[in-house]
């Protein structure tokens, strides 16, 4: 198979408890051209694609991941959207904790000298597939989970393969003591 390059991104992966609801949403709204369950993720930040990954890049990404400090938080997808060649689930309002996590990842990338993807905007969603059809958008019963870790993923372009490079726990929300 021809090699097309490499893509690296930080993501939230759905918790096991959310998988049945995601599978139902995919079955009901994206019965063809669906992506596999193991590829489900919400991209938090992404780099420009590279022709070939090198050890130095991977080491810098792992260092960035280890520098991210953020609280765990409740996360929910609340809308199903079809854009004519893409179907996915989107958040309703962006939780403040999600925005802080994105900012922490961006700061960690910049601290190790890595620039985020040009012309990419943070738009939290989970892709279900790539079927053709008329555009639509409507609310759904929330599909949620507790975001407890971030994952660094290496996507091998042209191979339909995701390789997990690292995982880092998000800290439980800290309670301040009154005493």
Rosetta silent file (secondary structure, phi, psi, omega in degrees, C-alpha in Angstrom):
SEQUENCE: XXXXXXXXXXXXXXXXXXXXXXXXXXXXXXXXXXXXXXXXXXXXXXXXXXXXXXXXXXXXXXXXXXXXXXXXXXXXXXXXXXXXXXXXXXXXXXXXXXXXXXXXXXXXXXXXXXXXXXXXXXXXXXXXXXXXXXXXXXXXXXXXXXXXXXXXXXXXXXXXXXXXXXXXXXXXXXXXXXX
SCORE:     score description
SCORE:     0.000 S_00000001
   1 L     0.000  138.700 -179.246    0.000    0.000    0.000 S_00000001
   2 L   -69.907  141.920  178.793    1.305    3.457   -0.866 S_00000001
   3 L   -94.532  129.636 -177.069    2.384    5.676    2.029 S_00000001
   4 L  -107.860   -8.121  179.922    0.863    9.181    2.008 S_00000001
   5 E   130.434 -169.912 -175.131    2.415   10.644    5.143 S_00000001
   6 E  -133.581  145.546  178.473    1.828   11.001    8.835 S_00000001
   7 E  -130.882  137.136  177.895   -0.560   13.033   10.989 S_00000001
   8 E  -124.075  136.599  177.737   -0.295   13.618   14.731 S_00000001
   9 E  -153.275  153.848  172.528   -3.029   14.910   17.000 S_00000001
  10 E   -95.486  141.839 -173.798   -4.129   15.043   20.615 S_00000001
  11 E  -149.355  162.619  164.479   -7.624   13.738   21.278 S_00000001
  12 E   -98.766  133.898  174.007  -10.279   12.653   23.706 S_00000001
  13 L  -103.534  142.634  179.483  -11.364    9.059   23.186 S_00000001
  14 L   -66.655  144.505  176.174  -14.895    8.070   24.213 S_00000001
  15 L   -71.879  156.425 -177.749  -15.270    6.089   27.416 S_00000001
  16 H   -55.023  -36.466 -178.271  -16.537    2.511   27.127 S_00000001
  17 H   -64.217  -24.869 -179.094  -19.923    3.487   28.571 S_00000001
  18 H   -86.464  -15.070 -174.127  -20.538    5.861   25.624 S_00000001
  19 H   -59.574  -42.818  178.414  -19.714    3.308   22.900 S_00000001
  20 H   -61.512  -39.170  178.209  -23.211    1.746   22.619 S_00000001
  21 H   -67.370  -38.345  177.251  -24.811    5.185   22.174 S_00000001
  22 H   -65.412  -41.178  178.546  -22.220    6.132   19.567 S_00000001
  23 H   -62.936  -39.290  177.458  -22.838    2.858   17.718 S_00000001
  24 H   -65.266  -44.379  178.158  -26.583    3.567   17.716 S_00000001
  25 H   -60.312  -42.164  178.598  -26.035    7.095   16.384 S_00000001
  26 H   -64.957  -45.081 -179.735  -23.803    5.704   13.627 S_00000001
  27 H   -61.271  -42.775 -176.256  -26.310    2.962   12.734 S_00000001
  28 H   -75.785  -30.411 -171.417  -29.233    5.413   12.630 S_00000001
  29 H  -118.796  -12.983 -175.090  -27.523    8.294   10.813 S_00000001
  30 L  -146.498   62.110 -175.423  -24.499    6.902    8.979 S_00000001
  31 L   -70.891  -16.940  178.414  -25.155    3.322    7.846 S_00000001
  32 L  -123.097  156.133  177.971  -22.662    3.568    4.952 S_00000001
  33 L    56.099   36.161 -179.657  -19.102    4.890    4.723 S_00000001
  34 E   -82.640  152.567  174.994  -18.770    4.761    8.508 S_00000001
  35 L   -91.336  154.306 -178.868  -15.453    4.900   10.287 S_00000001
  36 L   -68.124  150.986  179.619  -14.478    2.083   12.681 S_00000001
  37 H   -51.119  -41.814 -174.710  -15.190    2.422   16.398 S_00000001
  38 H   -67.000  -10.856  177.117  -11.495    2.389   17.245 S_00000001
  39 H   -96.125   -4.493  179.528  -11.042    5.617   15.265 S_00000001
  40 L   -62.933  129.571  179.160  -13.683    7.545   17.229 S_00000001
  41 L  -165.308  165.206  171.413  -12.124   10.592   18.862 S_00000001
  42 E  -117.594  114.150 -178.090  -12.532   14.311   19.453 S_00000001
  43 E   -70.191  129.035  178.395   -9.489   16.200   18.148 S_00000001
  44 E   -98.920  -35.464  173.099   -8.100   18.667   20.696 S_00000001
  45 E  -165.274  155.285 -171.343   -5.177   19.946   18.614 S_00000001
  46 E  -146.698  148.524  175.896   -3.384   18.804   15.477 S_00000001
  47 L   -99.195  164.338  170.451   -0.133   19.405   13.612 S_00000001
  48 L   -60.796  147.130  175.641    0.404   19.836    9.888 S_00000001
  49 L   -64.153  149.584  177.585    0.829   16.503    8.120 S_00000001
  50 E  -122.629  153.204  179.861    4.411   15.424    7.498 S_00000001
  51 L   -64.121  -39.204  179.262    5.850   13.279    4.703 S_00000001
  52 L  -154.721  133.866  178.960    7.479   10.953    7.240 S_00000001
  53 L   -71.992  146.662  172.843    7.579   10.950   11.024 S_00000001
  54 L  -126.208  162.424 -175.470   10.922   11.114   12.757 S_00000001
  55 H   -60.305  -38.315 -178.446   11.925   10.245   16.317 S_00000001
  56 H   -62.550  -43.134  178.093   12.648   13.866   17.234 S_00000001
  57 H   -62.241  -47.083 -179.779    9.105   14.958   16.330 S_00000001
  58 H   -61.591  -42.708  178.749    7.562   12.095   18.285 S_00000001
  59 H   -60.899  -41.430  178.907    9.772   12.864   21.308 S_00000001
  60 H   -66.445  -37.965  177.527    8.707   16.525   21.249 S_00000001
  61 H   -65.831  -41.292  178.142    5.037   15.528   21.038 S_00000001
  62 H   -64.538  -41.002  176.756    5.430   13.149   23.993 S_00000001
  63 H   -61.509  -43.761  178.066    7.147   15.918   25.964 S_00000001
  64 H   -59.700  -46.930  179.430    4.269   18.270   25.131 S_00000001
  65 H   -58.383  -39.051 -178.396    1.724   15.676   26.264 S_00000001
  66 H   -72.162  -15.450  179.941    3.522   15.190   29.560 S_00000001
  67 H   -89.975  -11.325 -175.949    3.379   18.954   30.214 S_00000001
  68 L   -73.980  125.211  174.714   -0.397   19.243   29.899 S_00000001
  69 L  -123.131  122.065 -179.176   -2.116   19.885   33.208 S_00000001
  70 L  -160.039  157.919  178.570   -5.875   20.067   33.231 S_00000001
  71 E   -82.237  152.009  169.172   -8.844   18.836   35.215 S_00000001
  72 L   -70.839  159.995 -176.058  -11.065   15.954   34.180 S_00000001
  73 E  -160.494  160.256  175.234  -14.560   17.073   33.202 S_00000001
  74 E   -77.414  132.534 -177.896  -17.955   15.938   31.981 S_00000001
  75 E  -126.946  138.984  179.430  -18.102   15.957   28.180 S_00000001
  76 E  -144.647  141.246  172.437  -21.185   15.537   25.983 S_00000001
  77 E  -100.375  128.741 -168.926  -22.024   15.461   22.289 S_00000001
  78 E  -126.866   -1.264 -179.874  -25.472   16.977   21.761 S_00000001
  79 E  -137.292  144.435  170.018  -26.042   17.452   18.013 S_00000001
  80 E  -106.745  132.938 -174.293  -25.923   15.236   14.944 S_00000001
  81 E  -133.593  136.083  172.364  -24.778   17.076   11.836 S_00000001
  82 E  -122.340  130.360 -177.095  -24.514   16.069    8.193 S_00000001
  83 L  -118.006   32.532  175.426  -22.647   18.291    5.759 S_00000001
  84 L    86.394  -23.307  177.184  -23.202   16.472    2.465 S_00000001
  85 L  -151.361   12.479 -176.864  -20.093   14.290    2.711 S_00000001
  86 L  -152.385  136.900  172.904  -19.545   14.099    6.455 S_00000001
  87 E  -130.220  133.056  179.562  -21.681   13.072    9.428 S_00000001
  88 E  -156.196  177.613  178.651  -20.656   13.662   12.993 S_00000001
  89 E  -111.496  138.671 -179.009  -21.638   14.569   16.498 S_00000001
  90 E  -124.755  159.202  174.389  -20.955   17.992   17.958 S_00000001
  91 L   -73.441  160.693  170.658  -20.988   19.577   21.364 S_00000001
  92 L   -82.037  -96.938  172.302  -23.738   22.036   22.253 S_00000001
  93 L   -88.110  142.906 -179.944  -22.020   24.690   24.304 S_00000001
  94 L   -77.598  120.146  178.051  -18.299   24.203   24.776 S_00000001
  95 L   -63.194  142.762  179.468  -17.538   23.442   28.426 S_00000001
  96 H   -56.463  -37.913 -179.792  -15.031   25.841   29.982 S_00000001
  97 H   -64.227  -35.401  177.080  -12.907   22.843   31.052 S_00000001
  98 H   -65.455  -41.472 -179.970  -12.699   21.675   27.415 S_00000001
  99 H   -67.761  -37.322  176.594  -11.524   25.104   26.328 S_00000001
 100 H   -65.548  -39.324  178.443   -8.909   25.165   29.120 S_00000001
 101 H   -63.385  -46.096  177.368   -7.688   21.718   28.023 S_00000001
 102 H   -57.695  -45.578 -179.948   -7.355   22.859   24.410 S_00000001
 103 H   -63.346  -37.773  179.120   -5.426   25.949   25.570 S_00000001
 104 H   -66.054  -40.360  177.773   -3.137   23.797   27.756 S_00000001
 105 H   -66.297  -44.871  179.095   -2.322   21.500   24.832 S_00000001
 106 H   -58.868  -44.978  179.848   -1.693   24.449   22.526 S_00000001
 107 H   -63.478  -39.968  179.305    0.650   26.021   25.111 S_00000001
 108 H   -65.323  -40.351  177.396    2.505   22.718   25.581 S_00000001
 109 H   -62.100  -47.517 -179.433    2.993   22.334   21.811 S_00000001
 110 H   -63.432  -35.760 -179.224    4.334   25.869   21.497 S_00000001
 111 H   -64.353  -27.886  178.225    6.629   25.324   24.511 S_00000001
 112 L   -99.836   12.945  174.170    8.390   22.450   22.702 S_00000001
 113 L    80.616   23.272  178.785    8.640   24.426   19.469 S_00000001
 114 L  -109.603  131.440  179.510    5.783   22.800   17.562 S_00000001
 115 L   -93.635  139.181  175.302    3.273   24.891   15.657 S_00000001
 116 L   -68.973  167.550 -178.562   -0.338   23.742   15.368 S_00000001
 117 L   -57.024  134.599  175.969   -1.876   23.083   11.969 S_00000001
 118 L   -67.063  142.634  175.507   -2.248   26.162    9.806 S_00000001
 119 L    61.016   26.042  176.442   -5.841   27.193    9.102 S_00000001
 120 L  -108.456  133.612  177.206   -7.248   24.758   11.687 S_00000001
 121 L  -118.066  140.985  179.447   -9.860   25.922   14.166 S_00000001
 122 L   -69.659  114.356 -178.837  -10.879   24.027   17.275 S_00000001
 123 L  -138.468   85.205 -170.567  -14.387   22.722   16.546 S_00000001
 124 L   -58.613  121.923  179.069  -15.079   19.825   18.919 S_00000001
 125 E  -158.792  165.453  175.006  -16.792   16.939   17.145 S_00000001
 126 E  -126.519  118.219 -178.713  -16.665   13.178   16.668 S_00000001
 127 E   -77.515  132.295  175.311  -16.840   11.927   13.082 S_00000001
 128 E   -96.569  -33.222 -179.489  -19.134    8.969   12.408 S_00000001
 129 E   174.481 -173.975 -173.779  -18.442    8.646    8.689 S_00000001
 130 L  -129.655   52.553  177.305  -18.287   10.125    5.216 S_00000001
 131 L   -84.039  160.533  174.647  -21.508    9.282    3.351 S_00000001
 132 L   -89.487  148.920  178.892  -23.081   11.551    0.755 S_00000001
 133 L   168.401  175.391 -179.266  -26.458   13.069    1.495 S_00000001
 134 L   -71.417  144.191  177.088  -28.397   16.232    2.140 S_00000001
 135 L   -63.093  147.580  176.229  -27.132   18.522    4.894 S_00000001
 136 E  -158.456  163.834  175.687  -28.934   18.374    8.254 S_00000001
 137 E  -161.736  128.105  174.648  -28.478   19.309   11.891 S_00000001
 138 E  -156.873  158.566  179.369  -30.572   18.521   14.937 S_00000001
 139 E   -69.963  150.994  174.561  -30.319   18.000   18.662 S_00000001
 140 E  -131.950  166.370  170.652  -29.967   14.499   20.088 S_00000001
 141 E   -61.877  131.045 -175.728  -30.064   13.046   23.568 S_00000001
 142 E   -55.943  138.799  172.517  -26.595   13.847   24.903 S_00000001
 143 E  -110.629  108.879 -172.108  -23.924   11.187   24.534 S_00000001
 144 E  -130.678  166.886  175.413  -21.505   11.877   27.322 S_00000001
 145 E  -160.179  167.418  175.533  -18.630   10.606   29.375 S_00000001
 146 E   -87.251  117.686  177.620  -16.125   11.822   31.921 S_00000001
 147 E   -76.764  110.990 -174.679  -13.024   13.044   30.074 S_00000001
 148 L  -118.110   -5.103  179.102  -10.223   11.587   32.203 S_00000001
 149 E  -160.052  159.007  171.463   -7.275   11.455   29.805 S_00000001
 150 E  -111.132  155.313 -177.548   -5.852   12.766   26.576 S_00000001
 151 E  -128.882  137.520  171.904   -4.355   10.570   23.880 S_00000001
 152 E   -97.605  123.075 -175.852   -1.633   11.318   21.313 S_00000001
 153 E  -117.766  136.978  172.643   -2.475    9.594   18.038 S_00000001
 154 E  -106.127  111.478  177.046   -0.297    8.942   14.995 S_00000001
 155 E   -94.651  121.205  178.620   -2.513    8.554   11.936 S_00000001
 156 E   -88.077   99.411 -173.499   -0.769    6.707    9.126 S_00000001
 157 E   -63.213  137.980 -179.029   -2.289    8.445    6.121 S_00000001
 158 L    84.370   -6.638 -179.020   -3.424    6.184    3.331 S_00000001
 159 L  -113.899   -4.449 -176.978   -3.389    3.142    5.609 S_00000001
 160 L    49.713   49.587 -177.214   -6.555    3.815    7.655 S_00000001
 161 E  -136.390  129.348  174.021   -4.533    3.116   10.777 S_00000001
 162 E  -108.854  133.360  177.734   -4.293    4.994   14.071 S_00000001
 163 E  -119.202  124.959  177.880   -1.414    4.271   16.424 S_00000001
 164 E   -78.541  126.509 -178.665   -1.581    5.434   20.006 S_00000001
 165 E   -98.434  -35.102 -178.729    1.685    7.100   21.020 S_00000001
 166 E  -165.512  159.210  176.076    0.844    8.175   24.565 S_00000001
 167 E  -134.831  140.572  177.732   -1.879    8.739   27.186 S_00000001
 168 E  -135.832  132.471 -178.801   -1.916   11.258   29.994 S_00000001
 169 E   -73.487  142.035  169.064   -4.398   11.445   32.836 S_00000001
 170 L   -88.666  145.562 -175.534   -6.384   14.576   33.494 S_00000001
 171 E   -76.156  141.926  172.224   -6.443   15.500   37.165 S_00000001
 172 L   -60.486  146.738  177.576   -9.622   15.023   39.193 S_00000001
 173 L   -55.905  133.813 -176.989  -11.231   18.355   39.971 S_00000001
 174 L   -88.050  131.232  175.629   -9.602   19.669   43.090 S_00000001
 175 L   -95.939  129.548  176.868  -11.754   20.507   46.075 S_00000001
 176 L   -84.310  136.451  179.616  -10.470   23.294   48.265 S_00000001
 177 L   -81.162  141.950  175.795  -10.591   22.609   51.973 S_00000001
 178 L   -85.119   -9.111 -176.360  -12.343   25.065   54.238 S_00000001
 179 L  -121.284    0.000    0.000  -10.058   24.046   57.104 S_00000001
